[in-house]
Amino acid sequence: MAKNSIGLILNAHMPYIRHPEYPRFLEEDWLFEAISETYLPMLRMFKKLRSEGVPFKLTFSLSPTLCSMLTDPILQGRFTDYLRLHQELGEKEIARCGAEDTECKQLAQMYLENITKNLEEYFETYQCDILSGFRDLEESGHLELITTTATHAFLPLFSEYPSAVGAQVELAVQSHINYFKKRPKGFWLPECGYYPGVEEYLQREEIEFFQLSAQSLVLAEEPVERGNYAPVACPNGVFGFARDFHLTNLVWSNLEGYPTDPAYREFYRDIGYDLPMDYIRPYIHEPEVRVFTGFKYFAITGKGVHKNFYRPEEAKKRVSEHAANFLYTARKKGEDLDKILDRDPFFTLAFDAELFGHWWFEGVDWLEAVLRKAAKSDDITFETQLDYLKRYPESQVLQPSFSSWGEGGYSDVWTDGANVWIYRHLHKAIERMEELALRFPDQSSLKKRFLNQAAREVLLAMASDWPFIIHNGTSANYAEKRLRNHLGNFNVVYENMCKNAVNTEWLVKAEKKNIVFPDIDYNMFNLQSTRNRYNG
């Protein structure tokens, strides 16, 4: 067995965005970009390694909201339209570049080939259901699929609402079983958001491990014996794996991480913004809303306005160099740790999957290079958290500290001056949902559906995406509108149920719009039964 183990966890997540009431919707492009630039290329890369006999193992989290959208017939059809529209643009770009911009023609051809490949695989390999690709890789032992909270809620901000935390965890596990036909053994804590006690909800659902930020162990009351290089066991026996900040930063840092190399492709220079409106209008959103098209011809170059043309051959060299540097750094850390640890070190790395391919165009290629080089080494291996626990079943028992991977290490990102107003309304909605669950337990027929819709709206409002988007100032109006709509929808149910009535017309429309969590049970919010479950 190699001396140094790397446990890579990737979290694939998109907020639940589905607007069948419009023929085309701007924010749905977030999903389509992730599918075409991250999920399909990553599946392609994993299957290529498997077919060539390159050994690898990693942990992959797929959020319930993402799974719901990936299997939704309406969104599947719209993704197909998205690819075909971009295929048309690619053909148009090859002609334009051949006449006006010959240096970009090769890049346009590369993008068109990628789009065509995505179309073929989406239809022929996956029959529009790419979750089957992840299931296949889990069955072959290359991926360990895990889940995350139902709507990617940042749990520390709901620590005083056990019914809401319990619903987020229980529904997530239930959703995972529906999609993958097995109970997940791991759990991705959104934003590495941990607070003491959250492990009780995970244990209830037979979860064995979760990931933590580095400072969660550093700030624990009891000194940690093996640093971030081995898991700790919470007092209830659920294991926490703290990510390695140094190795993570080589990839994650927006100041000096690998993706900032000037040879790599610039994300923000896109023909959707660069080319004249008359030319690009058919491929953006009405009325003349410019968007990213994926056709990008410039390298990062530097911080100035001037950008060099992107050269894939130069980027390919950097990919190989950065992959070698990453493994060299891990190896050197392992040599130093060998002098002080009583076991082989385990380096936990946790990333958003969309970093690879979408934000960092060369990211999937870098990951492939790392896995290939690691497979040829005799001192570094990629293994899952469960594999490591089998080798070392005993761990230090320790209570981790409240933390996150957000700026400042706590909740600043989700509770700043721009978004903190959310929580007085959201907490009140949770309290009222608990009230409804207590007053109207175990309802049937229309009332059950009405109350289930109320629970669905509360959970969707709890998504960490909305305060994060507001914090960043990107699509803030949309995020605020979504929050207000979900809370307003909940209030429709609350006000009607206070009169012991059901608004049937409203209910039918709401159910058709948000079809996520078809098996939801509003009784999850029954505070009395929640206390019985988690305290007894």
Short mmCIF file of N, CA, C and O in Angstrom, two decimals, residues 341-416:
data_model
loop_
_atom_site.label_atom_id
_atom_site.label_comp_id
_atom_site.label_asym_id
_atom_site.label_seq_id
_atom_site.Cartn_x
_atom_site.Cartn_y
_atom_site.Cartn_z
N LEU A 341 3.80 11.01 12.65
CA LEU A 341 2.53 10.28 12.73
C LEU A 341 2.77 8.81 12.99
O LEU A 341 3.79 8.25 12.61
N ASP A 342 1.80 8.18 13.63
CA ASP A 342 1.89 6.75 13.92
C ASP A 342 1.17 5.91 12.86
O ASP A 342 0.98 4.71 13.04
N ARG A 343 0.76 6.54 11.77
CA ARG A 343 0.08 5.84 10.68
C ARG A 343 0.28 6.62 9.39
O ARG A 343 0.73 7.76 9.41
N ASP A 344 -0.06 6.00 8.27
CA ASP A 344 0.04 6.69 6.98
C ASP A 344 -0.90 7.89 6.96
O ASP A 344 -2.05 7.79 7.40
N PRO A 345 -0.43 9.02 6.44
CA PRO A 345 -1.30 10.20 6.41
C PRO A 345 -2.40 10.07 5.36
O PRO A 345 -2.22 9.39 4.34
N PHE A 346 -3.51 10.71 5.63
CA PHE A 346 -4.63 10.75 4.70
C PHE A 346 -4.93 12.21 4.42
O PHE A 346 -5.29 12.97 5.32
N PHE A 347 -4.76 12.63 3.16
CA PHE A 347 -4.99 14.02 2.77
C PHE A 347 -6.40 14.14 2.19
O PHE A 347 -6.69 13.63 1.11
N THR A 348 -7.26 14.82 2.92
CA THR A 348 -8.63 15.04 2.45
C THR A 348 -8.70 16.30 1.61
O THR A 348 -8.31 17.38 2.06
N LEU A 349 -9.17 16.15 0.39
CA LEU A 349 -9.35 17.29 -0.51
C LEU A 349 -10.83 17.38 -0.86
O LEU A 349 -11.45 16.37 -1.24
N ALA A 350 -11.42 18.54 -0.72
CA ALA A 350 -12.85 18.73 -0.96
C ALA A 350 -13.06 19.93 -1.87
O ALA A 350 -12.61 21.03 -1.56
N PHE A 351 -13.72 19.70 -3.01
CA PHE A 351 -13.94 20.77 -3.98
C PHE A 351 -15.37 20.70 -4.53
O PHE A 351 -15.97 19.63 -4.57
N ASP A 352 -15.85 21.85 -5.00
CA ASP A 352 -17.04 21.84 -5.83
C ASP A 352 -16.66 21.24 -7.17
O ASP A 352 -15.66 21.65 -7.79
N ALA A 353 -17.44 20.29 -7.66
CA ALA A 353 -17.11 19.62 -8.91
C ALA A 353 -17.05 20.61 -10.07
O ALA A 353 -16.25 20.43 -11.00
N GLU A 354 -17.87 21.65 -10.02
CA GLU A 354 -17.97 22.58 -11.14
C GLU A 354 -16.70 23.42 -11.33
O GLU A 354 -16.55 24.08 -12.37
N LEU A 355 -15.78 23.39 -10.35
CA LEU A 355 -14.49 24.05 -10.55
C LEU A 355 -13.78 23.44 -11.75
O LEU A 355 -13.11 24.15 -12.51
N PHE A 356 -13.95 22.13 -11.93
CA PHE A 356 -13.21 21.40 -12.96
C PHE A 356 -14.00 21.39 -14.27
O PHE A 356 -15.06 20.79 -14.37
N GLY A 357 -13.46 22.07 -15.26
CA GLY A 357 -14.11 22.11 -16.57
C GLY A 357 -14.90 23.38 -16.80
O GLY A 357 -14.82 23.99 -17.86
N HIS A 358 -15.69 23.79 -15.81
CA HIS A 358 -16.50 25.01 -15.97
C HIS A 358 -15.69 26.23 -15.61
O HIS A 358 -15.31 27.02 -16.49
N TRP A 359 -15.38 26.42 -14.34
CA TRP A 359 -14.60 27.60 -13.93
C TRP A 359 -13.14 27.47 -14.38
O TRP A 359 -12.54 28.46 -14.80
N TRP A 360 -12.60 26.29 -14.25
CA TRP A 360 -11.23 26.03 -14.69
C TRP A 360 -11.30 25.09 -15.88
O TRP A 360 -11.49 23.90 -15.72
N PHE A 361 -11.19 25.64 -17.06
CA PHE A 361 -11.41 24.87 -18.29
C PHE A 361 -10.53 23.62 -18.34
O PHE A 361 -10.96 22.55 -18.77
N GLU A 362 -9.29 23.74 -17.90
CA GLU A 362 -8.35 22.63 -17.96
C GLU A 362 -8.43 21.72 -16.73
O GLU A 362 -7.64 20.77 -16.61
N GLY A 363 -9.37 21.98 -15.85
CA GLY A 363 -9.44 21.25 -14.59
C GLY A 363 -9.63 19.75 -14.73
O GLY A 363 -9.03 18.96 -14.00
N VAL A 364 -10.48 19.33 -15.67
CA VAL A 364 -10.71 17.90 -15.87
C VAL A 364 -9.44 17.24 -16.39
O VAL A 364 -9.08 16.13 -15.97
N ASP A 365 -8.74 17.92 -17.29
CA ASP A 365 -7.47 17.38 -17.80
C ASP A 365 -6.43 17.29 -16.68
O ASP A 365 -5.66 16.34 -16.62
N TRP A 366 -6.41 18.29 -15.81
CA TRP A 366 -5.47 18.27 -14.67
C TRP A 366 -5.77 17.08 -13.76
O TRP A 366 -4.86 16.36 -13.34
N LEU A 367 -7.05 16.88 -13.46
CA LEU A 367 -7.42 15.77 -12.59
C LEU A 367 -7.03 14.44 -13.22
O LEU A 367 -6.53 13.53 -12.55
N GLU A 368 -7.25 14.31 -14.52
CA GLU A 368 -6.85 13.08 -15.21
C GLU A 368 -5.34 12.87 -15.11
O GLU A 368 -4.88 11.75 -14.84
N ALA A 369 -4.57 13.93 -15.31
CA ALA A 369 -3.11 13.82 -15.23
C ALA A 369 -2.67 13.42 -13.83
O ALA A 369 -1.75 12.60 -13.66
N VAL A 370 -3.30 13.98 -12.82
CA VAL A 370 -2.97 13.63 -11.43
C VAL A 370 -3.25 12.16 -11.16
O VAL A 370 -2.43 11.44 -10.58
N LEU A 371 -4.42 11.68 -11.59
CA LEU A 371 -4.79 10.29 -11.35
C LEU A 371 -3.86 9.34 -12.11
O LEU A 371 -3.48 8.28 -11.59
N ARG A 372 -3.47 9.71 -13.32
CA ARG A 372 -2.56 8.87 -14.10
C ARG A 372 -1.17 8.81 -13.45
O ARG A 372 -0.57 7.73 -13.33
N LYS A 373 -0.66 9.94 -13.06
CA LYS A 373 0.67 9.98 -12.45
C LYS A 373 0.68 9.27 -11.09
O LYS A 373 1.65 8.58 -10.74
N ALA A 374 -0.40 9.43 -10.33
CA ALA A 374 -0.48 8.76 -9.03
C ALA A 374 -0.52 7.25 -9.21
O ALA A 374 0.07 6.50 -8.42
N ALA A 375 -1.20 6.79 -10.26
CA ALA A 375 -1.30 5.35 -10.51
C ALA A 375 0.06 4.73 -10.82
O ALA A 375 0.28 3.54 -10.57
N LYS A 376 0.97 5.53 -11.36
CA LYS A 376 2.31 5.02 -11.70
C LYS A 376 3.29 5.12 -10.54
O LYS A 376 4.40 4.59 -10.62
N SER A 377 2.91 5.83 -9.48
CA SER A 377 3.81 5.99 -8.34
C SER A 377 3.61 4.85 -7.34
O SER A 377 2.58 4.18 -7.35
N ASP A 378 4.60 4.65 -6.50
CA ASP A 378 4.49 3.60 -5.49
C ASP A 378 4.30 4.16 -4.09
O ASP A 378 4.31 3.41 -3.11
N ASP A 379 4.14 5.48 -3.98
CA ASP A 379 4.01 6.07 -2.65
C ASP A 379 2.79 6.98 -2.50
O ASP A 379 2.58 7.58 -1.45
N ILE A 380 1.96 7.11 -3.55
CA ILE A 380 0.75 7.92 -3.47
C ILE A 380 -0.41 7.15 -4.09
O ILE A 380 -0.26 6.58 -5.18
N THR A 381 -1.53 7.15 -3.43
CA THR A 381 -2.72 6.50 -3.99
C THR A 381 -3.95 7.33 -3.67
O THR A 381 -3.98 8.06 -2.68
N PHE A 382 -4.95 7.23 -4.51
CA PHE A 382 -6.25 7.84 -4.25
C PHE A 382 -7.17 6.74 -3.71
O PHE A 382 -7.34 5.70 -4.35
N GLU A 383 -7.74 6.97 -2.56
CA GLU A 383 -8.69 6.02 -1.98
C GLU A 383 -9.82 6.79 -1.32
O GLU A 383 -9.70 7.98 -1.01
N THR A 384 -10.91 6.11 -1.08
CA THR A 384 -12.07 6.77 -0.46
C THR A 384 -11.92 6.80 1.05
O THR A 384 -11.10 6.09 1.64
N GLN A 385 -12.74 7.63 1.67
CA GLN A 385 -12.74 7.72 3.13
C GLN A 385 -13.12 6.37 3.75
O GLN A 385 -12.54 5.98 4.78
N LEU A 386 -14.05 5.66 3.14
CA LEU A 386 -14.45 4.36 3.67
C LEU A 386 -13.32 3.35 3.59
O LEU A 386 -13.14 2.52 4.50
N ASP A 387 -12.53 3.41 2.51
CA ASP A 387 -11.38 2.51 2.39
C ASP A 387 -10.37 2.76 3.50
O ASP A 387 -9.81 1.83 4.08
N TYR A 388 -10.12 4.04 3.78
CA TYR A 388 -9.16 4.38 4.83
C TYR A 388 -9.66 3.92 6.20
O TYR A 388 -8.88 3.42 7.02
N LEU A 389 -10.96 4.06 6.43
CA LEU A 389 -11.52 3.62 7.71
C LEU A 389 -11.42 2.11 7.89
O LEU A 389 -11.31 1.61 9.01
N LYS A 390 -11.44 1.38 6.79
CA LYS A 390 -11.27 -0.06 6.89
C LYS A 390 -9.84 -0.40 7.31
O LYS A 390 -9.61 -1.36 8.04
N ARG A 391 -8.91 0.39 6.82
CA ARG A 391 -7.50 0.14 7.19
C ARG A 391 -7.20 0.59 8.61
O ARG A 391 -6.42 -0.02 9.32
N TYR A 392 -7.82 1.71 9.00
CA TYR A 392 -7.59 2.27 10.33
C TYR A 392 -8.94 2.51 11.00
O TYR A 392 -9.43 3.65 11.03
N PRO A 393 -9.56 1.49 11.55
CA PRO A 393 -10.91 1.65 12.13
C PRO A 393 -10.93 2.45 13.43
O PRO A 393 -11.99 2.94 13.83
N GLU A 394 -9.79 2.59 14.08
CA GLU A 394 -9.73 3.33 15.35
C GLU A 394 -9.25 4.75 15.10
O GLU A 394 -8.26 4.97 14.40
N SER A 395 -9.95 5.73 15.66
CA SER A 395 -9.57 7.13 15.51
C SER A 395 -9.72 7.85 16.85
O SER A 395 -10.44 7.39 17.76
N GLN A 396 -9.04 8.98 16.96
CA GLN A 396 -9.18 9.80 18.16
C GLN A 396 -10.62 10.28 18.28
O GLN A 396 -11.22 10.74 17.31
N VAL A 397 -11.18 10.16 19.47
CA VAL A 397 -12.53 10.68 19.74
C VAL A 397 -12.40 12.14 20.12
O VAL A 397 -11.68 12.49 21.06
N LEU A 398 -13.08 12.99 19.38
CA LEU A 398 -12.91 14.43 19.57
C LEU A 398 -14.16 15.15 19.08
O LEU A 398 -14.78 14.74 18.09
N GLN A 399 -14.52 16.23 19.77
CA GLN A 399 -15.65 17.04 19.37
C GLN A 399 -15.17 18.19 18.50
O GLN A 399 -14.53 19.12 18.99
N PRO A 400 -15.43 18.16 17.18
CA PRO A 400 -15.00 19.28 16.32
C PRO A 400 -15.69 20.58 16.71
O PRO A 400 -16.73 20.59 17.40
N SER A 401 -15.13 21.67 16.24
CA SER A 401 -15.66 23.00 16.52
C SER A 401 -16.49 23.52 15.35
O SER A 401 -16.31 23.09 14.21
N PHE A 402 -17.39 24.44 15.63
CA PHE A 402 -18.19 25.09 14.59
C PHE A 402 -17.26 25.77 13.59
O PHE A 402 -16.33 26.49 13.97
N SER A 403 -17.50 25.55 12.30
CA SER A 403 -16.66 26.17 11.28
C SER A 403 -17.29 25.98 9.91
O SER A 403 -18.26 25.25 9.73
N SER A 404 -16.69 26.64 8.91
CA SER A 404 -17.06 26.45 7.51
C SER A 404 -15.83 26.76 6.67
O SER A 404 -14.81 27.22 7.17
N TRP A 405 -15.94 26.53 5.35
CA TRP A 405 -14.82 26.91 4.49
C TRP A 405 -15.03 28.30 3.89
O TRP A 405 -14.25 28.76 3.07
N GLY A 406 -16.07 28.98 4.32
CA GLY A 406 -16.34 30.33 3.83
C GLY A 406 -15.32 31.33 4.33
O GLY A 406 -14.58 31.07 5.28
N GLU A 407 -15.29 32.48 3.70
CA GLU A 407 -14.37 33.54 4.10
C GLU A 407 -14.55 33.87 5.58
O GLU A 407 -15.67 34.10 6.06
N GLY A 408 -13.47 33.86 6.32
CA GLY A 408 -13.53 34.09 7.76
C GLY A 408 -13.69 32.82 8.56
O GLY A 408 -13.51 32.82 9.78
N GLY A 409 -14.07 31.73 7.91
CA GLY A 409 -14.14 30.43 8.58
C GLY A 409 -15.43 30.14 9.31
O GLY A 409 -15.57 29.06 9.91
N TYR A 410 -16.38 31.07 9.29
CA TYR A 410 -17.64 30.84 10.02
C TYR A 410 -18.83 31.07 9.07
O TYR A 410 -18.93 30.44 8.03
N SER A 411 -19.71 32.00 9.41
CA SER A 411 -20.94 32.19 8.61
C SER A 411 -21.01 33.54 7.93
O SER A 411 -22.08 33.95 7.47
N ASP A 412 -19.88 34.25 7.85
CA ASP A 412 -19.91 35.63 7.34
C ASP A 412 -20.53 35.74 5.95
O ASP A 412 -21.29 36.66 5.67
N VAL A 413 -20.19 34.80 5.08
CA VAL A 413 -20.65 34.86 3.69
C VAL A 413 -22.17 34.81 3.62
O VAL A 413 -22.79 35.50 2.80
N TRP A 414 -22.79 34.02 4.48
CA TRP A 414 -24.24 33.78 4.41
C TRP A 414 -25.03 34.68 5.35
O TRP A 414 -26.25 34.60 5.40
N THR A 415 -24.32 35.53 6.11
CA THR A 415 -25.01 36.44 7.04
C THR A 415 -24.36 37.82 7.02
O THR A 415 -24.10 38.40 8.08
N ASP A 416 -24.07 38.34 5.84
CA ASP A 416 -23.48 39.67 5.79
C ASP A 416 -24.58 40.74 5.75
O ASP A 416 -25.77 40.43 5.89
#
